[in-house]
Tab-separated table of C-alpha atoms and ligand atoms in Angstrom:
chain	number	residue	atom	x	y	z
A	17	UNK	CA	31.829	-77.590	-135.013
A	18	UNK	CA	32.644	-74.415	-132.842
A	19	UNK	CA	30.637	-73.962	-129.405
A	20	UNK	CA	28.641	-70.975	-130.545
A	21	UNK	CA	27.550	-73.191	-133.805
A	22	UNK	CA	26.300	-75.902	-131.465
A	23	UNK	CA	22.402	-76.112	-130.507
A	24	UNK	CA	21.556	-74.944	-127.279
A	25	UNK	CA	20.702	-78.047	-125.876
A	26	UNK	CA	24.229	-79.207	-126.253
A	27	UNK	CA	25.799	-76.343	-124.980
A	28	UNK	CA	23.626	-75.595	-121.929
A	29	UNK	CA	22.676	-77.426	-118.721
A	30	UNK	CA	19.433	-78.430	-118.060
A	31	UNK	CA	18.777	-75.493	-115.597
A	32	UNK	CA	20.668	-72.788	-117.736
A	33	UNK	CA	17.845	-73.047	-120.286
A	34	UNK	CA	14.952	-70.599	-120.742
A	35	UNK	CA	11.126	-71.708	-120.052
A	36	UNK	CA	10.907	-71.705	-123.647
A	37	UNK	CA	14.111	-73.610	-124.203
A	38	UNK	CA	13.290	-76.474	-121.773
A	39	UNK	CA	9.531	-76.794	-123.094
A	40	UNK	CA	10.901	-77.501	-126.390
A	41	UNK	CA	12.977	-80.199	-125.279
A	42	UNK	CA	9.604	-82.195	-124.975
A	43	UNK	CA	9.227	-84.229	-128.077
A	44	UNK	CA	5.268	-84.446	-127.478
A	45	UNK	CA	5.722	-88.545	-127.686
A	46	UNK	CA	2.762	-88.690	-124.971
A	47	UNK	CA	4.475	-91.620	-123.443
A	48	UNK	CA	4.853	-89.930	-119.993
A	49	UNK	CA	0.951	-89.330	-119.552
A	50	UNK	CA	0.105	-92.985	-120.297
A	51	UNK	CA	-1.680	-94.196	-117.044
A	52	UNK	CA	1.026	-96.486	-114.968
A	53	UNK	CA	0.526	-98.973	-112.019
A	54	UNK	CA	2.997	-100.296	-109.367
A	55	UNK	CA	4.748	-98.197	-106.741
A	56	UNK	CA	8.373	-99.858	-106.681
A	57	UNK	CA	8.208	-101.388	-110.455
A	58	UNK	CA	6.464	-98.937	-112.364
A	59	UNK	CA	4.433	-100.400	-115.516
A	60	UNK	CA	2.859	-98.479	-118.257
A	61	UNK	CA	-0.515	-99.492	-119.376
A	62	UNK	CA	-1.887	-98.024	-122.850
A	63	UNK	CA	-4.474	-96.073	-121.274
A	64	UNK	CA	-4.272	-92.296	-121.711
A	65	UNK	CA	-4.523	-89.796	-119.246
A	66	UNK	CA	-8.032	-88.047	-119.661
A	67	UNK	CA	-6.390	-84.926	-120.909
A	68	UNK	CA	-3.899	-86.525	-123.381
A	69	UNK	CA	-4.870	-86.315	-127.091
A	70	UNK	CA	-3.723	-89.517	-128.319
A	71	UNK	CA	-3.527	-88.571	-131.840
A	72	UNK	CA	-0.999	-85.442	-131.310
A	73	UNK	CA	0.692	-86.458	-127.988
A	74	UNK	CA	-0.074	-83.035	-126.758
A	75	UNK	CA	-2.192	-82.021	-123.495
A	76	UNK	CA	-5.462	-81.041	-123.947
A	77	UNK	CA	-5.389	-78.074	-121.328
A	78	UNK	CA	-1.726	-77.712	-120.412
A	79	UNK	CA	-2.198	-74.460	-118.645
A	80	UNK	CA	-5.081	-75.567	-116.470
A	81	UNK	CA	-4.207	-79.039	-116.261
A	82	UNK	CA	-4.203	-79.433	-112.459
A	83	UNK	CA	-7.763	-78.210	-112.358
A	84	UNK	CA	-8.619	-81.906	-113.922
A	85	UNK	CA	-5.536	-83.889	-113.156
A	86	UNK	CA	-4.182	-82.753	-109.609
A	87	UNK	CA	-1.767	-85.603	-109.826
A	88	UNK	CA	0.075	-84.252	-113.042
A	89	UNK	CA	3.803	-83.424	-112.474
A	90	UNK	CA	5.650	-80.709	-114.043
A	91	UNK	CA	9.265	-81.898	-115.043
A	92	UNK	CA	11.775	-79.450	-114.055
A	93	UNK	CA	15.474	-79.443	-113.969
A	94	UNK	CA	15.543	-80.201	-110.200
A	95	UNK	CA	12.966	-83.122	-110.119
A	96	UNK	CA	13.853	-84.814	-113.221
A	97	UNK	CA	16.366	-87.399	-111.769
A	98	UNK	CA	13.835	-88.119	-109.201
A	99	UNK	CA	11.220	-88.661	-112.155
A	100	UNK	CA	13.071	-91.105	-114.017
A	101	UNK	CA	11.570	-94.266	-112.826
A	102	UNK	CA	8.263	-93.384	-114.576
A	103	UNK	CA	9.740	-91.766	-117.562
A	104	UNK	CA	9.831	-93.545	-120.964
A	105	UNK	CA	13.728	-94.326	-122.006
A	106	UNK	CA	12.961	-92.307	-125.211
A	107	UNK	CA	12.419	-89.358	-123.118
A	108	UNK	CA	14.058	-86.196	-124.829
A	109	UNK	CA	14.863	-84.845	-121.264
A	110	UNK	CA	16.560	-87.951	-120.064
A	111	UNK	CA	18.643	-87.958	-123.659
A	112	UNK	CA	19.924	-84.411	-122.775
A	113	UNK	CA	20.733	-85.356	-119.219
A	114	UNK	CA	22.587	-88.669	-120.086
A	115	UNK	CA	24.075	-88.219	-123.458
A	116	UNK	CA	23.966	-83.887	-123.876
A	117	UNK	CA	22.360	-84.474	-127.006
A	118	UNK	CA	18.709	-85.104	-128.534
A	119	UNK	CA	17.574	-88.449	-130.215
A	120	UNK	CA	17.503	-88.350	-134.106
A	121	UNK	CA	13.775	-88.246	-134.376
A	122	UNK	CA	13.368	-85.112	-132.292
A	123	UNK	CA	11.467	-82.420	-133.702
A	124	UNK	CA	14.316	-79.776	-133.098
A	125	UNK	CA	16.789	-82.045	-134.949
A	126	UNK	CA	14.679	-83.327	-137.825
A	127	UNK	CA	12.827	-79.821	-137.830
A	128	UNK	CA	9.557	-81.581	-138.937
A	129	UNK	CA	7.222	-81.333	-136.405
A	130	UNK	CA	5.414	-84.654	-136.779
A	131	UNK	CA	8.827	-86.972	-136.833
A	132	UNK	CA	8.123	-88.490	-133.278
A	133	UNK	CA	5.137	-89.691	-135.032
A	134	UNK	CA	6.765	-90.997	-138.418
A	135	UNK	CA	9.342	-92.627	-136.252
A	136	UNK	CA	6.503	-94.478	-134.219
A	137	UNK	CA	7.787	-93.664	-130.829
A	138	UNK	CA	4.939	-91.641	-129.946
A	139	UNK	CA	1.559	-92.600	-128.519
A	140	UNK	CA	-0.287	-92.082	-131.870
A	141	UNK	CA	-2.073	-95.176	-133.086
A	142	UNK	CA	-0.919	-97.059	-130.065
A	143	UNK	CA	-2.537	-95.460	-126.829
A	144	UNK	CA	-6.083	-95.820	-126.074
A	145	UNK	CA	-8.636	-92.724	-124.637
A	146	UNK	CA	-9.238	-92.853	-120.778
A	147	UNK	CA	-12.516	-94.363	-119.683
A	148	UNK	CA	-13.652	-95.600	-116.483
A	149	UNK	CA	-13.641	-98.537	-115.001
A	150	UNK	CA	-10.562	-100.550	-116.380
A	151	UNK	CA	-8.766	-103.359	-115.244
A	152	UNK	CA	-5.424	-101.473	-115.811
A	153	UNK	CA	-3.435	-104.858	-115.495
A	154	UNK	CA	-5.242	-106.052	-118.610
A	155	UNK	CA	-3.596	-103.077	-120.743
A	156	UNK	CA	0.088	-103.408	-119.423
A	157	UNK	CA	2.209	-102.826	-122.212
A	158	UNK	CA	5.928	-103.839	-122.667
A	159	UNK	CA	6.698	-101.505	-125.771
A	160	UNK	CA	10.673	-101.558	-126.570
A	161	UNK	CA	10.725	-97.818	-126.252
A	162	UNK	CA	9.146	-97.684	-122.654
B	13	SF4	S1	8.198	-88.760	-122.047
B	13	SF4	FE1	9.604	-86.904	-122.083
B	13	SF4	S2	9.583	-86.076	-124.154
B	13	SF4	FE2	7.675	-87.554	-124.079
B	13	SF4	S3	6.319	-86.234	-123.591
B	13	SF4	FE3	6.788	-86.964	-121.851
B	13	SF4	S4	8.372	-85.251	-120.914
B	13	SF4	FE4	8.195	-84.885	-123.514
B	14	SF4	S1	-2.354	-83.643	-117.540
B	14	SF4	FE1	-1.895	-83.327	-119.133
B	14	SF4	S2	0.473	-83.169	-118.954
B	14	SF4	FE2	-0.640	-84.030	-117.090
B	14	SF4	S3	-0.483	-86.384	-117.379
B	14	SF4	FE3	-2.099	-85.571	-118.487
B	14	SF4	S4	-2.156	-85.004	-120.519
B	14	SF4	FE4	-0.171	-85.357	-119.548
């Protein structure tokens, strides 16, 4: 395949992508939006961030999210490596960073917007909605795709 026929995620560096391209790399798995515990050894729980829609894997108010969740971190090409420790191993940004390609279940590859859910690696049918109080320890999960 000639370079000009290749998709942008295989030809551009992360910091060369437009904002729209960068956002489209996110497959909306929703797993980075699960509550986590631990400082050095970070563990995922199946409890969703209060703003996470556990059916779609999308933030319910992405534009205004910091108003409700001040600790939400925006992934950027600059902070991606630093954020690796709390991202799931299937994160599409990590695929592009490490393998210069996207995984086969990614909506940009399949051209099907729900392919992340049909592949069974999103939060759909696995996460639970946020509700206080929780003993987070009881909800730690060890999914293979985290
Ligand atoms: S883990 Fe990565 S691909 Fe999945 S929702 Fe978070 S940023 Fe997007
Ligand atoms: S505020 Fe939105 S983007 Fe941030 S962690 Fe929560 S659901 Fe995810």
